[in-house]
Coordinates of C-alpha atoms and ligand atoms in Angstrom, one line a residue:
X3 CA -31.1 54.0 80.1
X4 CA -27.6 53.8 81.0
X5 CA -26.5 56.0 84.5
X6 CA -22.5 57.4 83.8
X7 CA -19.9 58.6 85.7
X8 CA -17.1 60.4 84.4
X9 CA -15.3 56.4 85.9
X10 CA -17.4 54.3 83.4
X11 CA -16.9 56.7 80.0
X12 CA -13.9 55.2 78.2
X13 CA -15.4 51.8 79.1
X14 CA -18.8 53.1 77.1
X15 CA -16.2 54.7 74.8
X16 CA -14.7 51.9 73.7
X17 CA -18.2 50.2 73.5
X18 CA -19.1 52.8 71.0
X19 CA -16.4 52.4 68.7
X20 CA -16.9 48.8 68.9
X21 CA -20.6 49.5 67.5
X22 CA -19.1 51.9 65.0
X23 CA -21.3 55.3 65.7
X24 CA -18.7 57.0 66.3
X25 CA -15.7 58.7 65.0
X26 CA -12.1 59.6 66.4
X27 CA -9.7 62.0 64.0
X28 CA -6.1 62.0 64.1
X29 CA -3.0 61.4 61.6
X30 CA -3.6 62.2 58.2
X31 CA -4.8 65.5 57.3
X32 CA -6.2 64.7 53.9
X33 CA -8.1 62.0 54.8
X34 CA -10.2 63.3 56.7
X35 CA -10.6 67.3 55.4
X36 CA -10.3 68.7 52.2
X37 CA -8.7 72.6 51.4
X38 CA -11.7 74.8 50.6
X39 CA -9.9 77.9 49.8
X40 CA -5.8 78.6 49.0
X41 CA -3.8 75.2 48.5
X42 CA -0.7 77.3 48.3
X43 CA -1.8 79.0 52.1
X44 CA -2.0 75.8 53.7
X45 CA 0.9 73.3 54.7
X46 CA 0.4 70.8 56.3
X47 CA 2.4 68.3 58.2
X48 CA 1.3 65.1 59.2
X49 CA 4.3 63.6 61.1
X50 CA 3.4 66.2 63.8
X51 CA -0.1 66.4 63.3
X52 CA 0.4 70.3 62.4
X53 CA -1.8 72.4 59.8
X54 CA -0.6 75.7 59.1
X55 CA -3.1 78.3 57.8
X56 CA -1.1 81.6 56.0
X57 CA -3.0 84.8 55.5
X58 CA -0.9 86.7 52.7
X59 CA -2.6 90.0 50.8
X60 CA -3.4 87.6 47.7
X61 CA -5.6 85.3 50.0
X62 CA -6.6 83.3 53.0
X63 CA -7.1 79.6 54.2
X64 CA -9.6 77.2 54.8
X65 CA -10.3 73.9 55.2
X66 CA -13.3 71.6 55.9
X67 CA -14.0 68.3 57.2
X68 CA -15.3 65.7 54.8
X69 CA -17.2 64.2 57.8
X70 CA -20.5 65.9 59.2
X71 CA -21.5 65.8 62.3
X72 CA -24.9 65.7 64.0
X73 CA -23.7 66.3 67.8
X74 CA -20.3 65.2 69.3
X75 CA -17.0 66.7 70.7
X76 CA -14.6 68.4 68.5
X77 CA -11.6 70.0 69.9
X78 CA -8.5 71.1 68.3
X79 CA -5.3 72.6 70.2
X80 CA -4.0 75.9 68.5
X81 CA -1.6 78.6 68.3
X82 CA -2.6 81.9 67.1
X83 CA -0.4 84.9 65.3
X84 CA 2.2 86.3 67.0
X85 CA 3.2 89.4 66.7
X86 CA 1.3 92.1 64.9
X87 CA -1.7 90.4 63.6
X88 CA -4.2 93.7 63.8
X89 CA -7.2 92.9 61.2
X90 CA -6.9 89.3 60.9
X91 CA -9.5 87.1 62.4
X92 CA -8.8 83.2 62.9
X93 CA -11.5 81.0 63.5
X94 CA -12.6 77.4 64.5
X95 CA -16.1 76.1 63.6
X96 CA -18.5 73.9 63.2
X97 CA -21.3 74.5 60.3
X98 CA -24.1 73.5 58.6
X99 CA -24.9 74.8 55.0
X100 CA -27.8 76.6 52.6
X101 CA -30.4 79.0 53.9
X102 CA -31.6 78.0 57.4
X103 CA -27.8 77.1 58.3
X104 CA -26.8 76.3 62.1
X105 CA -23.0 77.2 63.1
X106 CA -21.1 77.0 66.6
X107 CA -17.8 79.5 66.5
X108 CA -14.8 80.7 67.8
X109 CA -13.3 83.1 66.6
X110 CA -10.0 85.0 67.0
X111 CA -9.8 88.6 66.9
X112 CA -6.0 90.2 66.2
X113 CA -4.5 92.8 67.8
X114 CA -1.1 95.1 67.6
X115 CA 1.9 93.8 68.9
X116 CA 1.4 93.5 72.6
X117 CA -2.2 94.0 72.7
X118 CA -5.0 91.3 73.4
X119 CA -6.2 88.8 71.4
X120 CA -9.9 88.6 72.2
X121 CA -12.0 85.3 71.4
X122 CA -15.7 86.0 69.3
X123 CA -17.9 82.9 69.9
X124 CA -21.4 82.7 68.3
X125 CA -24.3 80.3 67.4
X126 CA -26.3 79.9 64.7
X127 CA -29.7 77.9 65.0
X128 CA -31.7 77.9 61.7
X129 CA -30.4 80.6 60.3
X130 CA -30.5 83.1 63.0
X131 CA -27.6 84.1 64.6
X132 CA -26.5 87.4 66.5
X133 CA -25.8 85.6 69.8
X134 CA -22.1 86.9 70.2
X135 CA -19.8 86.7 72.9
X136 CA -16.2 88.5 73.5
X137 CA -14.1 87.3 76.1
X138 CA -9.8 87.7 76.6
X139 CA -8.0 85.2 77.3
X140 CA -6.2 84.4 80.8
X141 CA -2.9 83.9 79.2
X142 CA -1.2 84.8 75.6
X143 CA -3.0 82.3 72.8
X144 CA 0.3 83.0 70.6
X145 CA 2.8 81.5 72.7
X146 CA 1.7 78.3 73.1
X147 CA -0.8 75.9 72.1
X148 CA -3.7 75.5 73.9
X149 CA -7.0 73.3 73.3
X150 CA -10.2 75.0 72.2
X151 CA -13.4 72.5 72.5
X152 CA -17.2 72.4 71.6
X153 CA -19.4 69.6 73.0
X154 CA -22.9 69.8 71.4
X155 CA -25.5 67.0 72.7
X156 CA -29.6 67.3 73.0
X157 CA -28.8 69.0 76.3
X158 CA -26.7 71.9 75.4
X159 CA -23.8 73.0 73.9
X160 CA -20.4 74.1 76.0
X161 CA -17.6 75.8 74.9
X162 CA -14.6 75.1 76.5
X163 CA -10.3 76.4 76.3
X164 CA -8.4 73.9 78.1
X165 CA -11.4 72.2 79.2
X166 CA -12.4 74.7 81.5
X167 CA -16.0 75.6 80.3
X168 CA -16.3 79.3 79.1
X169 CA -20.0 79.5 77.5
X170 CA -23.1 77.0 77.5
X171 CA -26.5 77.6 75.7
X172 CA -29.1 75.3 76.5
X173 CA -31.4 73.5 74.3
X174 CA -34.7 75.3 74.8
X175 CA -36.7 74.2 71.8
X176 CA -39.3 72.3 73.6
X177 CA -40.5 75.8 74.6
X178 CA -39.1 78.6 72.1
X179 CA -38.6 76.1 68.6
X180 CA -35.9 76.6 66.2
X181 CA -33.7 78.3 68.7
X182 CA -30.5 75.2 68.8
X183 CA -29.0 73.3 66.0
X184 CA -30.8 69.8 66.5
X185 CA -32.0 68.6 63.0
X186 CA -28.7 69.5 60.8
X187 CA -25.1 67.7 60.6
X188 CA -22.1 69.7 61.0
X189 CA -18.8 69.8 59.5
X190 CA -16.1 71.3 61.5
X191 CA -14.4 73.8 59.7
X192 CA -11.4 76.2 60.4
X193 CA -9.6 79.6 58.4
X194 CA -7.8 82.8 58.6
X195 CA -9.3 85.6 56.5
X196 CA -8.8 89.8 56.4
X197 CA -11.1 91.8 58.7
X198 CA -9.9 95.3 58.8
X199 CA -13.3 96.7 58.7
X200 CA -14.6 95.2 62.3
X201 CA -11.8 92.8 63.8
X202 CA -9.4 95.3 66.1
X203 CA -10.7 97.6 68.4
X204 CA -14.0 97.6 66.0
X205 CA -12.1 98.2 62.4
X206 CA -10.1 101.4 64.2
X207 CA -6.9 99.1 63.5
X208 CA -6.5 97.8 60.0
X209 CA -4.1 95.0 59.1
X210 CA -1.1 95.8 58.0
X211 CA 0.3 93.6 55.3
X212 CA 4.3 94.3 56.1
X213 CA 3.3 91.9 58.5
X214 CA 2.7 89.2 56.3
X215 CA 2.3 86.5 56.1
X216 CA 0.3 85.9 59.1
X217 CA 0.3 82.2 60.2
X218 CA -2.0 80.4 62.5
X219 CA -1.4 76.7 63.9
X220 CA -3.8 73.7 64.0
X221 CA -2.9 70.7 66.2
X222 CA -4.4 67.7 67.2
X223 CA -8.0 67.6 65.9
X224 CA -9.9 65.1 68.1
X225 CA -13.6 64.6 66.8
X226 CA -16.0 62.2 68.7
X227 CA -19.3 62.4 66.6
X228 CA -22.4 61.1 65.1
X229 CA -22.2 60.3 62.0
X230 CA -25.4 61.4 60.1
X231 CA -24.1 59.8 56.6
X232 CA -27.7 61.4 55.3
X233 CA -29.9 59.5 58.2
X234 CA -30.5 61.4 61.1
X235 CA -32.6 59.0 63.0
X236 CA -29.3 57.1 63.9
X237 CA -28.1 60.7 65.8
X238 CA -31.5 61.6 66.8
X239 CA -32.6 58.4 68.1
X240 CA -31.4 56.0 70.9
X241 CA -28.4 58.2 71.5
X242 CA -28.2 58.4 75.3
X243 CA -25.0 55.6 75.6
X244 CA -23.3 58.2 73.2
X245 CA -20.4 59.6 76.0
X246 CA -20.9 63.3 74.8
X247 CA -24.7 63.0 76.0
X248 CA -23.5 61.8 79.4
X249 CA -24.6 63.4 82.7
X250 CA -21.2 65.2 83.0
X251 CA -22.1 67.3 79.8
X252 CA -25.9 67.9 80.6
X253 CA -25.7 70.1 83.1
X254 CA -22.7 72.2 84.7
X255 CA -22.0 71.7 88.4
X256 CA -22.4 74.3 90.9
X257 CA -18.5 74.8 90.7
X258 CA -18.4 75.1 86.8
X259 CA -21.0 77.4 87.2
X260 CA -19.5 79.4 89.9
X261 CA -16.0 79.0 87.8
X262 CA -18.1 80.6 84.7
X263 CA -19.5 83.7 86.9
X264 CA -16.2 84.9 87.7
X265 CA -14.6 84.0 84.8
X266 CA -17.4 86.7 82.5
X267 CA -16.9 88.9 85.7
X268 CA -12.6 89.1 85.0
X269 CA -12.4 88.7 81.1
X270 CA -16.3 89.6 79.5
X271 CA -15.9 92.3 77.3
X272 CA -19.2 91.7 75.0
X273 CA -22.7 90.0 75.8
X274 CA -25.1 89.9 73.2
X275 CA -27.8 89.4 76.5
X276 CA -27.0 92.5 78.1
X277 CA -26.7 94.8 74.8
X278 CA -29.8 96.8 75.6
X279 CA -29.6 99.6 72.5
X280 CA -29.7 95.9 70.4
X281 CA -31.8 93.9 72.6
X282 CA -34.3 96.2 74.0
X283 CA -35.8 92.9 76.1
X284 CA -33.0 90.6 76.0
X285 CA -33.6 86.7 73.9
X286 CA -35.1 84.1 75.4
X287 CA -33.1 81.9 75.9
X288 CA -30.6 84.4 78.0
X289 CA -32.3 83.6 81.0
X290 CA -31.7 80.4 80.7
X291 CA -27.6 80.5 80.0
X292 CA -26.9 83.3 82.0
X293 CA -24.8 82.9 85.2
Ligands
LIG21 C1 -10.2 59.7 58.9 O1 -11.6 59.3 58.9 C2 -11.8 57.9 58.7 C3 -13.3 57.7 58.7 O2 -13.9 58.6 57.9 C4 -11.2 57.2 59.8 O3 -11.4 55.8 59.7 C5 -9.7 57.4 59.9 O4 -9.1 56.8 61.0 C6 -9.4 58.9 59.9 N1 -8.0 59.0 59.6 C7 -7.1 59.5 60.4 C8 -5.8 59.4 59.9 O5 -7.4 59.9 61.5
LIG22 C1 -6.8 95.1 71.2 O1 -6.2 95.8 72.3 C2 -7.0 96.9 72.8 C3 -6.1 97.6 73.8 O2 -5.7 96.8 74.8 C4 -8.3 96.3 73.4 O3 -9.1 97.4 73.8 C5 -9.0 95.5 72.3 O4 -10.1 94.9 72.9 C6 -8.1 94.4 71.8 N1 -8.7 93.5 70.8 C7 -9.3 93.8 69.7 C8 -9.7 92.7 68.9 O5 -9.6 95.0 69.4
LIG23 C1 -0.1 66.5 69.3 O1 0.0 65.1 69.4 C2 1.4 64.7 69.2 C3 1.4 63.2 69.2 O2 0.6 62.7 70.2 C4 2.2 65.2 70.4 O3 3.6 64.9 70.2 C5 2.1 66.8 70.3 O4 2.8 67.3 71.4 C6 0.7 67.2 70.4 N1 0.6 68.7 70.2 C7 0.3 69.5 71.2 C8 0.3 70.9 70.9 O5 0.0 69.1 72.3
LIG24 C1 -34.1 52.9 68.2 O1 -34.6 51.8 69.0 C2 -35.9 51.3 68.6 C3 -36.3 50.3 69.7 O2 -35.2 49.3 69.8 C4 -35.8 50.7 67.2 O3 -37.1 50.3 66.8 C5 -35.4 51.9 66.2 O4 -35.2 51.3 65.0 C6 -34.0 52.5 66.7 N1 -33.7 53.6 65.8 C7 -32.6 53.7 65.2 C8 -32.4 54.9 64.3 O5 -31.7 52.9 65.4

């Protein structure tokens, strides 16, 4: 098995191209994602790599990549709602489908005019979800773009703004099964939808349509994957000279790790792990992504 350093991964990179396993996403919007839901709410513009998503009281936006995925990085830079955008919720995502489904999320929680955004992430393994998060932001996610990043690998999956990790969860499966999304390929989705009833300050703040439309920006997709193409095997098997498996995403260093403690202890508003009245004895595999 191949040793890497951070030195020797667009070298391997390049190698993998060459052998075609991977997959990297750029110009044209409609080749590579179709509109699930509003034509006339998205616009998109492929000179400057842009998709706009409009959330308007007829309807929403989403759209869905035609690729799936079965581990990878995916990272997308965006620009959320400025202004008033109370009751909306933007997200980012990556998703199996049917019953036993596996998802990894952001998601964007609105707020009044000068209040906080605050990012939702979650995972779904087999189905089974309730593993939320809820951070703020260190700076305004309206103002500018910024670059919002999931690498998923047999080790564990990170979640990362600006490359700067903000969550891991670690594959644990060899000792509590079912718990990560290790069997099903992912598309990587993104929309804007209403959520008056739970999305500001817990539904206290609904949205307020003289506000509309709302409008959220998508940049820059950039998605390094395994192609499943209905054969797992090739993801599952002899994947270690895949760069997203590399040492520098199985583990977090000491300093990541350190970087991660004081980043829940500044901007944490929500742990699934430490909600006792849900969680009387908190999920397994807390102990093991806790900081
Ligand atoms: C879209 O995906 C295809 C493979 O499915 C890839 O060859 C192509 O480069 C992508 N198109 C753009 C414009 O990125
Ligand atoms: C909105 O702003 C309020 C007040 O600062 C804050 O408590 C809340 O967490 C913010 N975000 C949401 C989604 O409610
Ligand atoms: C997206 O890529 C284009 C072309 O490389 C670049 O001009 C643009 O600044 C990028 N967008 C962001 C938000 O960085
Ligand atoms: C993985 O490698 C082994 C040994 O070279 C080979 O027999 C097997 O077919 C490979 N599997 C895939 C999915 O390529």
């Amino acid at each position: 098995m191949m040793k890497m350093n951070s030195g020797s991964l667009s070298v391997l990179f390049a190698a993998i191209m060459l052998l075609g396993s991977c997959l990297s996403v750029s110009a044209s919007f409609s080749d590579n994602f179709s509109i699930v839901w509003s034509q006339q709410n998205v616009v998109v513009d492929d000179a400057s790599s842009n998709v706009q998503l409009s959330l308007t009281p007829d309807a929403g936006a989403q759209f869905q990549s035609k690729q799936s995925y079965l581990y990878g990085s995916f990272s997308v830079k965006l620009k959320l709602v400025p202004g008033d955008s109370a009751g909306t919720v933007a997200s980012y995502y990556l998703t199996s489908y049917g019953d036993n489904h596996d998802e990894i999320d952001f998601e964007f929680l609105g707020n009044e005019t000068g209040q906080p955004y605050v990012m939702h992430t979650n995972l779904f393994a087999n189905g089974v979800g309730g593993r939320e998060q809820r951070l703020f932001l260190w700076f305004d996610p309206t103002e500018d773009f910024h670059t919002y990043s999931a690498v998923w690998n047999h080790h564990q999956i990170i979640w990362l703004v600006d490359n700067t990790p903000i969550r891991i969860y670690k594959n644990i499966e060899a000792t509590y099964p079912n718990s990560y999304p290790s069997s099903q390929p992912m598309n990587i989705a993104a929309s804007i939808y209403e959520a008056s009833s739970w999305a500001t300050r817990g539904g206290a703040v609904p949205i307020n349509w003289n506000s509309a439309p709302f409008r959220v920006n998508f940049q820059n997709f950039s998605f390094e994957g395994c192609e499943a193409n209905g054969d797992i095997s090739s993801c599952t098997e002899n994947y270690t000279g895949n760069w997203w498996e590399g040492s520098p995403y199985q583990e977090l260093t000491q300093s990541q790790l350190n970087q991660l403690k004081q980043f829940y202890q500044s901007y944490m508003l929500y742990d699934y792990c430490t909600d006792q009245a849900r969680y009387p004895t908190p999920p397994t595999e807390c102990s093991y992504n806790g900081v």
